[in-house]
mmCIF file of C-alpha atoms and ligand atoms in Angstrom:
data_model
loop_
_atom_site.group_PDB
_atom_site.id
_atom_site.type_symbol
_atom_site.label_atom_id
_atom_site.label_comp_id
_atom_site.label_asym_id
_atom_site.label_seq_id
_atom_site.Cartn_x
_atom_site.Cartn_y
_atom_site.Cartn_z
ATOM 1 C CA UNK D 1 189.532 206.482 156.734
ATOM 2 C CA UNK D 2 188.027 203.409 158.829
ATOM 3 C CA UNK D 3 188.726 200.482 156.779
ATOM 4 C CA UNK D 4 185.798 198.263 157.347
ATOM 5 C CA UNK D 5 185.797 194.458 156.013
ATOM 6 C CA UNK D 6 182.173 193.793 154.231
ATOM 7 C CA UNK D 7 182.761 192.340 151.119
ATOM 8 C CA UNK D 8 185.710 190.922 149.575
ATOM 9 C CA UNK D 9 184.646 192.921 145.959
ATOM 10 C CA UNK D 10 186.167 195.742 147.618
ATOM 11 C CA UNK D 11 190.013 194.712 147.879
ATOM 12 C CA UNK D 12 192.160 194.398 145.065
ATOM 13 C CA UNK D 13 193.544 190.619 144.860
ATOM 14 C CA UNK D 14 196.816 192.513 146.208
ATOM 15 C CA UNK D 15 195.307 193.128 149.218
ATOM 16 C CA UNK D 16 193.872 189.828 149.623
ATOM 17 C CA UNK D 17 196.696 188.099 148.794
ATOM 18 C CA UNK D 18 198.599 190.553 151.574
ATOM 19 C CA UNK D 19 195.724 189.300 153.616
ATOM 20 C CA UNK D 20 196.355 185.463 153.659
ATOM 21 C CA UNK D 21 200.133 186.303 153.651
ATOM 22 C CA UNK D 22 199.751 187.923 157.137
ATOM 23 C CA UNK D 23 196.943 184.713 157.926
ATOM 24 C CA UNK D 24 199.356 182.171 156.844
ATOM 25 C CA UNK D 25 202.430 184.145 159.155
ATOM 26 C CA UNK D 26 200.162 183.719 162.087
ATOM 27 C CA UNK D 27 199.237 180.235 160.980
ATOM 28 C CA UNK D 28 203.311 179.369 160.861
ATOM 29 C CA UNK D 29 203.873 181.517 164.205
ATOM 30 C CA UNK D 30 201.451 179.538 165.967
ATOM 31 C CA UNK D 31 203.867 178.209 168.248
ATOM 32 C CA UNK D 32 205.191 181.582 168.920
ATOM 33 C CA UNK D 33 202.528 183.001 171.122
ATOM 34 C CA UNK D 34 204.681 185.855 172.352
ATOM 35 C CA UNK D 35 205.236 187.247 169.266
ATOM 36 C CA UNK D 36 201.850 188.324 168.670
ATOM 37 C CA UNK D 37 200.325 188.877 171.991
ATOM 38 C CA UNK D 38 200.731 192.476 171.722
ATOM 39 C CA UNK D 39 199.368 193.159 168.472
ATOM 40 C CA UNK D 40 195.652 194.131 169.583
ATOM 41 C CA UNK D 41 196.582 195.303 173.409
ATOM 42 C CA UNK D 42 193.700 197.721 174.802
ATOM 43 C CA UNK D 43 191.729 196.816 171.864
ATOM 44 C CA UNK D 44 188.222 195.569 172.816
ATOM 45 C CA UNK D 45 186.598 193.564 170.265
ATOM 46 C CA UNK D 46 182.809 193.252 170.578
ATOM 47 C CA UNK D 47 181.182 190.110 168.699
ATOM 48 C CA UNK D 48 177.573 191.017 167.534
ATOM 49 C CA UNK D 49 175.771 187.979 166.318
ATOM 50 C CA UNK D 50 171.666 188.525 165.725
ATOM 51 C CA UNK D 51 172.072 185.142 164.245
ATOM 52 C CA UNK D 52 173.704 181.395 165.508
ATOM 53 C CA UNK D 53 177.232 181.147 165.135
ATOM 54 C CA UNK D 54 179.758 178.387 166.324
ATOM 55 C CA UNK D 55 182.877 178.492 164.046
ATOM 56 C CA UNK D 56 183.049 182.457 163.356
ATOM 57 C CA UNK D 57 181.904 183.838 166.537
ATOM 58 C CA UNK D 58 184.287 181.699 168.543
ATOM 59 C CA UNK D 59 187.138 182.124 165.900
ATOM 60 C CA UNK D 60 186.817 185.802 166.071
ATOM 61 C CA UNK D 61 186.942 185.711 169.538
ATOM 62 C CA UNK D 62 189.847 183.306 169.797
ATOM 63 C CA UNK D 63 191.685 185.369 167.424
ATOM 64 C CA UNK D 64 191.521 188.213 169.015
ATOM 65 C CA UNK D 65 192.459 186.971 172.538
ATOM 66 C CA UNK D 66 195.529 185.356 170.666
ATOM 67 C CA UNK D 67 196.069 189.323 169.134
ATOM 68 C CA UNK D 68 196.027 190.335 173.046
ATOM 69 C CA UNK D 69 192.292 191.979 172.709
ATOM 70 C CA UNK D 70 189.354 191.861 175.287
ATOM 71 C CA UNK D 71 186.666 190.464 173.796
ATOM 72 C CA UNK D 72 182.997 191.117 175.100
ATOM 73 C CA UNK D 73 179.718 188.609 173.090
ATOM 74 C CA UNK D 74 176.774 190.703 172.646
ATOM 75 C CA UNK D 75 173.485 188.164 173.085
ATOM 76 C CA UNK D 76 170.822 189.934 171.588
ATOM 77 C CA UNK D 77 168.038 188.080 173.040
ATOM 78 C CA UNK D 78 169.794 189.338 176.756
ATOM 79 C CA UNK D 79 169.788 192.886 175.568
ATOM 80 C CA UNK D 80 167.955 195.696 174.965
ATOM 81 C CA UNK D 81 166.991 194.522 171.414
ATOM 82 C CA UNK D 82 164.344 193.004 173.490
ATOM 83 C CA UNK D 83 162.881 196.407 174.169
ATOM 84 C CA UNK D 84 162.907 197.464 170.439
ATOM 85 C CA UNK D 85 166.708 198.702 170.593
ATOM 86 C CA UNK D 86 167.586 198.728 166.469
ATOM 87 C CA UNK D 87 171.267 197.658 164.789
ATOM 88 C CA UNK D 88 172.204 200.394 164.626
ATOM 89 C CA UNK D 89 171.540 202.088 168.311
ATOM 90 C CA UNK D 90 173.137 198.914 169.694
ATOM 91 C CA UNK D 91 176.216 199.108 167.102
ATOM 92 C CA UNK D 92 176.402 203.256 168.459
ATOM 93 C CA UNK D 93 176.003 202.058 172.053
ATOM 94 C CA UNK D 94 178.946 199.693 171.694
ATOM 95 C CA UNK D 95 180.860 202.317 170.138
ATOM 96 C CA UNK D 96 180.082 205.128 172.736
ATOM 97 C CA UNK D 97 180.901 202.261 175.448
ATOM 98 C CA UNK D 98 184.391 202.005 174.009
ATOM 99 C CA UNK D 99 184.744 198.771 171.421
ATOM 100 C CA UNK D 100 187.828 199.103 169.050
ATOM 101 C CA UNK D 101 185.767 197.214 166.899
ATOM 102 C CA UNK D 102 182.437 195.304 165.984
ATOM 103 C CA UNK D 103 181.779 192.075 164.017
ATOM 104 C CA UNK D 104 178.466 191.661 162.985
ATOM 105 C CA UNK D 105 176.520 189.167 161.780
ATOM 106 C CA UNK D 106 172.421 189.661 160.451
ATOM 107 C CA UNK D 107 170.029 187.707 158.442
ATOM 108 C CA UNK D 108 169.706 190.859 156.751
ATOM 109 C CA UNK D 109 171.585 190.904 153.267
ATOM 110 C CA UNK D 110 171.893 194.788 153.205
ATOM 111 C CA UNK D 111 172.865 195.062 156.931
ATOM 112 C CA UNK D 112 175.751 197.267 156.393
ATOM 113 C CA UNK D 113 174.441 199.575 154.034
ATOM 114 C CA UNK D 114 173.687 202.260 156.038
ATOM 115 C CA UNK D 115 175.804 201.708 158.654
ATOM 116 C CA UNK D 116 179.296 201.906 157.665
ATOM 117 C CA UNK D 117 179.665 206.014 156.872
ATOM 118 C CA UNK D 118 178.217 206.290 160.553
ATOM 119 C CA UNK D 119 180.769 204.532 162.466
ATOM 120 C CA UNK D 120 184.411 205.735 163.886
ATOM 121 C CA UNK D 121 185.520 201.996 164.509
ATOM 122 C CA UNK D 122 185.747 198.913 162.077
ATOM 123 C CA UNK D 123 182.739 196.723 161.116
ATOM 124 C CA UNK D 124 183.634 193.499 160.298
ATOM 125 C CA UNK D 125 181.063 191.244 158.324
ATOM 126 C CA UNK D 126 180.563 187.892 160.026
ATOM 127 C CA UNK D 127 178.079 186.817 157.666
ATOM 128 C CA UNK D 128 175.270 189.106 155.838
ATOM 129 C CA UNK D 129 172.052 187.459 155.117
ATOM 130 C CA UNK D 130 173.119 185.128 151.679
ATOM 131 C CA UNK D 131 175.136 188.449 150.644
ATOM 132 C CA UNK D 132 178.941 187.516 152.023
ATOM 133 C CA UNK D 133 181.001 186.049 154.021
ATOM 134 C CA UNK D 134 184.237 187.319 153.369
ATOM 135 C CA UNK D 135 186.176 186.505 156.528
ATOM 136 C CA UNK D 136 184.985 182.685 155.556
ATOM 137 C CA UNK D 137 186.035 183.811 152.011
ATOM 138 C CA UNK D 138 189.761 184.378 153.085
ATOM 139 C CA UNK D 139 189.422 181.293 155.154
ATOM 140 C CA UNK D 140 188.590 179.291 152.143
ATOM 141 C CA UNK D 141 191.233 181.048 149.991
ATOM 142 C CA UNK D 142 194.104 180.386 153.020
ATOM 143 C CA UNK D 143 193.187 176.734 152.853
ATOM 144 C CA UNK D 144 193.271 176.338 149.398
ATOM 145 C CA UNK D 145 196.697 178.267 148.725
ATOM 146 C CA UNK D 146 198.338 176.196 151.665
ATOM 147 C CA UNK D 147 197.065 172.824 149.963
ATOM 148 C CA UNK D 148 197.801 173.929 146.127
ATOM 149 C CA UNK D 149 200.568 176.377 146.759
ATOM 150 C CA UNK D 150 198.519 178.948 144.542
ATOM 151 C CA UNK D 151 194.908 180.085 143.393
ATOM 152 C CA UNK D 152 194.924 181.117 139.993
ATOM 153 C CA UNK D 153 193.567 178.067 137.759
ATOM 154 C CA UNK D 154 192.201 176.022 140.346
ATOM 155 C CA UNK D 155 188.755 174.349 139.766
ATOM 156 C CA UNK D 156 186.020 174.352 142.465
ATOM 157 C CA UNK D 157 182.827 172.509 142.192
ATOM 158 C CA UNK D 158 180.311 173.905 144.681
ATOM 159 C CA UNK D 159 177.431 171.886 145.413
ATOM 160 C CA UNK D 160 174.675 172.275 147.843
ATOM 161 C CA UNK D 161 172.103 175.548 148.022
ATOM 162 C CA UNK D 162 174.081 178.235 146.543
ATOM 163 C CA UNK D 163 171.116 180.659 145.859
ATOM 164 C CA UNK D 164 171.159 181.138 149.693
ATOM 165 C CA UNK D 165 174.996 180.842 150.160
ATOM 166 C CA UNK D 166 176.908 184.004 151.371
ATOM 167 C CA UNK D 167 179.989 181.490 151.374
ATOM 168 C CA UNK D 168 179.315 180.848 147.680
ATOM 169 C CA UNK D 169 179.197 184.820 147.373
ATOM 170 C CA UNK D 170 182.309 185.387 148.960
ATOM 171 C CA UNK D 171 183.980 182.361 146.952
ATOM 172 C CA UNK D 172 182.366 183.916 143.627
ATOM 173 C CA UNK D 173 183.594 187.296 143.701
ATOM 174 C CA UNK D 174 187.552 185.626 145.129
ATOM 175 C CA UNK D 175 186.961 183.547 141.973
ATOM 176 C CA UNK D 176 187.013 186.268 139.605
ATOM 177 C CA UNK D 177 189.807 188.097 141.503
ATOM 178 C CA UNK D 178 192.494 184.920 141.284
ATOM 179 C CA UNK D 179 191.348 183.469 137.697
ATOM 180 C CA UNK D 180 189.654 179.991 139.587
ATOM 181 C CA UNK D 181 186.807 178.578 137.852
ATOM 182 C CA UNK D 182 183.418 177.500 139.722
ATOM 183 C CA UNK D 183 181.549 175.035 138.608
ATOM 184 C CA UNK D 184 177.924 174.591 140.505
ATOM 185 C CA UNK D 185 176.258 171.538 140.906
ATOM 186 C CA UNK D 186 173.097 170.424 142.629
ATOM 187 C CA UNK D 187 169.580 171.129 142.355
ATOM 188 C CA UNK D 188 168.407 173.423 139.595
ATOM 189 C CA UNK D 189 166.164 175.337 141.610
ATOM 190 C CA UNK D 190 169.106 175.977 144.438
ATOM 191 C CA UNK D 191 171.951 177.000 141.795
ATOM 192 C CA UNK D 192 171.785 181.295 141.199
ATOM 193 C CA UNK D 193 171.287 181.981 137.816
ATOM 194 C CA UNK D 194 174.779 182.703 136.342
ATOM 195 C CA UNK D 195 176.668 184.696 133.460
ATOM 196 C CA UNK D 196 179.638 185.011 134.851
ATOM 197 C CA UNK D 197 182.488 184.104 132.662
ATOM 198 C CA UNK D 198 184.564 181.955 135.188
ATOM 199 C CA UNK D 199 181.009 180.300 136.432
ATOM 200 C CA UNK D 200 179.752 177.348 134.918
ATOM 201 C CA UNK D 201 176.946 174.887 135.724
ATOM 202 C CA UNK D 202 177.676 170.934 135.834
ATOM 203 C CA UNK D 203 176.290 167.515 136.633
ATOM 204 C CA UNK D 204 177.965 166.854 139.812
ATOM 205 C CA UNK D 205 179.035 163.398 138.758
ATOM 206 C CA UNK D 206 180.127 164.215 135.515
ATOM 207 C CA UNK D 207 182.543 167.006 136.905
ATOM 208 C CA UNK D 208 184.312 165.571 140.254
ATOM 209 C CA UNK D 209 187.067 163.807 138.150
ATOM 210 C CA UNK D 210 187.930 167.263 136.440
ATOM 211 C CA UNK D 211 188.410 169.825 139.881
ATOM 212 C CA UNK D 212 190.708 170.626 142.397
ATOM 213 C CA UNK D 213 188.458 171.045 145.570
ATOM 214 C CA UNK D 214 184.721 170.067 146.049
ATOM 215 C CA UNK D 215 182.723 172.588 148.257
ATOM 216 C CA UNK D 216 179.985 170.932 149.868
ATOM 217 C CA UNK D 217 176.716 173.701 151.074
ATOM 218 C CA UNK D 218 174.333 172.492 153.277
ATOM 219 C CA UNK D 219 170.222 173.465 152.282
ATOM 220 C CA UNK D 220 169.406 176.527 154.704
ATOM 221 C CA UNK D 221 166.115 175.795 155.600
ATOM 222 C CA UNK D 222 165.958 178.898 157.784
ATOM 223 C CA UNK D 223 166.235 181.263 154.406
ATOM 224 C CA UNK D 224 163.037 179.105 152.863
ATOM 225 C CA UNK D 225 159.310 179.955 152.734
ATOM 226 C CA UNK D 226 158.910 176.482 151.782
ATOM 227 C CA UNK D 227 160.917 173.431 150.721
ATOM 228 C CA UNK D 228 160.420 169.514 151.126
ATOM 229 C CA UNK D 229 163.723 167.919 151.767
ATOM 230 C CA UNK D 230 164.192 164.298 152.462
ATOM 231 C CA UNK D 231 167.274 164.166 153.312
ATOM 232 C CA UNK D 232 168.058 160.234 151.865
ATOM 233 C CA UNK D 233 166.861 161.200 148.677
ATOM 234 C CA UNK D 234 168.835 164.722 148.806
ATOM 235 C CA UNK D 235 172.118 162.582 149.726
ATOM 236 C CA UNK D 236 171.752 159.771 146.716
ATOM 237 C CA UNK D 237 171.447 162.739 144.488
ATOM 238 C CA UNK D 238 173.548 165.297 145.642
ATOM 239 C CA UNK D 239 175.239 164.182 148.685
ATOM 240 C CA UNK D 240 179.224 163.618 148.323
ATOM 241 C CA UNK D 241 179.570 159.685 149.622
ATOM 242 C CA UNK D 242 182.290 157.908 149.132
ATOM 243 C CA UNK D 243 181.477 156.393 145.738
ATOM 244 C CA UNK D 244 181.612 160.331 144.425
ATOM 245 C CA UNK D 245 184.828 160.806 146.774
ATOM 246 C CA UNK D 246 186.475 157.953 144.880
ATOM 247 C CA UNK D 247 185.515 159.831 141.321
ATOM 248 C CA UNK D 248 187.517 163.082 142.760
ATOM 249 C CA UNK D 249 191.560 163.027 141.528
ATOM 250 C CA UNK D 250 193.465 161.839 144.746
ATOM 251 C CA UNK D 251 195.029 165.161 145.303
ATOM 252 C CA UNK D 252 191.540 166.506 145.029
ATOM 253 C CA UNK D 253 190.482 168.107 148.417
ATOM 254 C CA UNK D 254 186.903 168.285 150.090
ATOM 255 C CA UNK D 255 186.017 171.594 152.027
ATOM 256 C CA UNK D 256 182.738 172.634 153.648
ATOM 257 C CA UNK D 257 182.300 175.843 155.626
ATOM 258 C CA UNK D 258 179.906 173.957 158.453
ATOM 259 C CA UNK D 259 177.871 173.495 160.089
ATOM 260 C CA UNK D 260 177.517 169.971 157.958
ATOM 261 C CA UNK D 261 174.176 167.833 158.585
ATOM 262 C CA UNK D 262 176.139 164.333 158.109
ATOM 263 C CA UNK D 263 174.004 162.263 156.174
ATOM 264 C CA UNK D 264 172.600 164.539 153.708
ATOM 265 C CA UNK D 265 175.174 166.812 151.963
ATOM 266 C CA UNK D 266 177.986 165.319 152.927
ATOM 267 C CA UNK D 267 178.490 161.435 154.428
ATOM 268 C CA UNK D 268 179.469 160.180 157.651
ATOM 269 C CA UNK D 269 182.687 158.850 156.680
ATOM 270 C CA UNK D 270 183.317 161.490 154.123
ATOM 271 C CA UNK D 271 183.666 164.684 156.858
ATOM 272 C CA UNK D 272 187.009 163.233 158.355
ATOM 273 C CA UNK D 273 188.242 161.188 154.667
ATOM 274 C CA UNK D 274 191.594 162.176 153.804
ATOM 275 C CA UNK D 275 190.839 164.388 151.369
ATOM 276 C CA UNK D 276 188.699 166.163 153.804
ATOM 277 C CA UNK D 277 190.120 169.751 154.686
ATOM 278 C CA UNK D 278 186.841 170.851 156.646
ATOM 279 C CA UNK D 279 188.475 170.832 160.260
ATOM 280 C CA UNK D 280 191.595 172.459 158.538
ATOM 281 C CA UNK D 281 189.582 175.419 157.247
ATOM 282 C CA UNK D 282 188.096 175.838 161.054
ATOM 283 C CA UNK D 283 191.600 176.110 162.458
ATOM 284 C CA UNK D 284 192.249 178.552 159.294
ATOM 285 C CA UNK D 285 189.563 180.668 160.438
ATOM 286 C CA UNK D 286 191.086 181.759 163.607
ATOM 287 C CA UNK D 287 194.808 182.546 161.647
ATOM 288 C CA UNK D 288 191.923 184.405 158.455
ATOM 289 C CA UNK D 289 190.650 186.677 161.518
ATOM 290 C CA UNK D 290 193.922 187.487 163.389
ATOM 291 C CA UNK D 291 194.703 189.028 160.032
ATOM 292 C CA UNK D 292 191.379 190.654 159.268
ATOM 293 C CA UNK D 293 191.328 192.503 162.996
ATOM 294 C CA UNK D 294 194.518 193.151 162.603
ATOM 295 C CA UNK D 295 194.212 194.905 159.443
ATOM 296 C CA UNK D 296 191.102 196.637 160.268
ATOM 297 C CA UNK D 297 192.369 197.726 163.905
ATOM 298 C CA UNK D 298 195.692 199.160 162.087
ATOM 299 C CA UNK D 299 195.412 201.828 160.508
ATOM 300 C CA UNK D 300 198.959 201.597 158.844
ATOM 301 C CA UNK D 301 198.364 197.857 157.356
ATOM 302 C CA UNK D 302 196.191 197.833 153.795
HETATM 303 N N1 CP H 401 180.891 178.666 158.583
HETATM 304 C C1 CP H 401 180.159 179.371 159.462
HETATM 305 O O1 CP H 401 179.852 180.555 159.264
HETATM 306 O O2 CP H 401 179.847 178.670 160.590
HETATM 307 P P1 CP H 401 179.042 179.282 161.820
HETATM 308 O O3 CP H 401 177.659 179.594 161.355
HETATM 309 O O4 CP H 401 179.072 178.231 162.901
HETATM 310 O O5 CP H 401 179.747 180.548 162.241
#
């Protein structure tokens, strides 16, 4: 069976857990570039981004040149999308062509659904529309275990535009899976509505003394009809300056899955603080993806 990686709802917290294990081993090994060279030799990994990317297209691609793949970048707006080519001739092209396997990342939430019973090779989900993330999921989760030591009980606030967030989605379904508790915070009209037992809504002032990590989401303006945003009201509100910083606990950490827009979610001086782990979980990301290709390009791991 090809074990694609689309959502994080569809691995036990065994297998995610076996996940950041292997992450963390590369993390630890990074020194040891030897070791690992071999792991993804004669793969070729093709990156297939329909939408902007700095941190997860370049991760993937570092990751798998550290696993020993080829890499090729698909540019869709240099291909033969441009003649009406659809996702899934270009995904079948790649795979006739001879890719070991194919992240993807679309606006379009349901991307995968019809693709992954068609395909012989791995599809990896770079992003989905404001579906999932879940190889910035693991990232997150990597990050968080390293600084904590474990997941279950830990308290995230997440603040920012949530209703548009696939990182939130990714981090909402891990939630459930390791017993954390999310707490959202910021506008009304950004925050999902929620039911979920281990989700709770909070002023965001009120609840930075009382959690472990603070996830700062910028506003997506490129997944609204319509929204008027000025930015210095946005960041007096919601934005985490270092007044709010100095309500957090001191072992309290500050993560944000970028790209930040300084100055409105998130303040100048706030992105590198201390507490800040934001350049941390971009370093993460490469160890997160070694361990996803590897996984999905093995059929004897998971
Ligand atoms: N966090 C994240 O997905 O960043 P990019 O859009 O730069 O890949």
């Amino acid at each position: 069976m090809i074990k694609h990686f689309l959502s994080l709802s569809s691995y036990s917290s065994q297998d995610i857990q076996a996940l950041i294990s292997r992450a963390n081993h590369f993390f630890l090994h990074q020194n040891k570039p030897d070791q690992i060279r071999h792991l993804l030799e004669h793969k070729i990994v093709a990156n297939v981004f329909y939408e902007p990317s700095t941190r997860t297209q370049f991760s993937f691609e570092i990751a798998a040149k550290k696993l020993g793949a080829d890499v090729i970048n698909f540019l869709p707006e240099h291909s033969s999308v441009k003649k009406g080519e659809t996702v899934y001739d270009t995904l079948k092209t790649l795979e006739s062509l001879g890719a070991s396997a194919i992240v993807l990342r679309h606006a379009d939430d349901h991307v995968f659904d019809h693709l992954n019973d068609r395909f012989n090779l791995p599809l990896i989900n770079a992003g989905a529309g404001k579906f999932e993330h879940p190889s910035q999921g693991l990232l997150d989760l990597l990050t968080l275990q390293q600084e904590f030591g474990k997941l279950e009980g830990l308290k995230i606030a997440v603040c920012g535009d949530i209703k548009h967030s696939r990182v939130a989605g990714s981090l909402m379904v891990a939630a459930e899976k390791f017993g954390m508790k999310i707490i959202l915070c910021g506008p009304e009209s950004l925050a999902p509505a929620s039911t979920k037992s281990y989700v709770q809504k909070a002023e965001f002032d009120e609840i930075l003394p009382e959690v472990d990590a603070v996830m700062m989401l910028r506003i997506q303006l490129e997944r609204h009809e319509y929204l008027e945003l000025n930015p210095a009201s946005y960041h007096t509100q919601f934005g985490l300056d270092l007044k709010r910083v100095q309500r957090m606990k001191k072992d309290a950490i500050i993560l944000h899955p970028g790209p930040f827009n300084r100055g409105i979610e998130i303040a100048e001086e706030v992105v590198e603080h201390r507490q800040s782990r934001i350049f941390k979980q971009m370093a993460n990301g490469v160890f997160a993806r070694m361990a996803i290709l590897e996984s999905a390009t093995n059929e004897s791991r998971l």
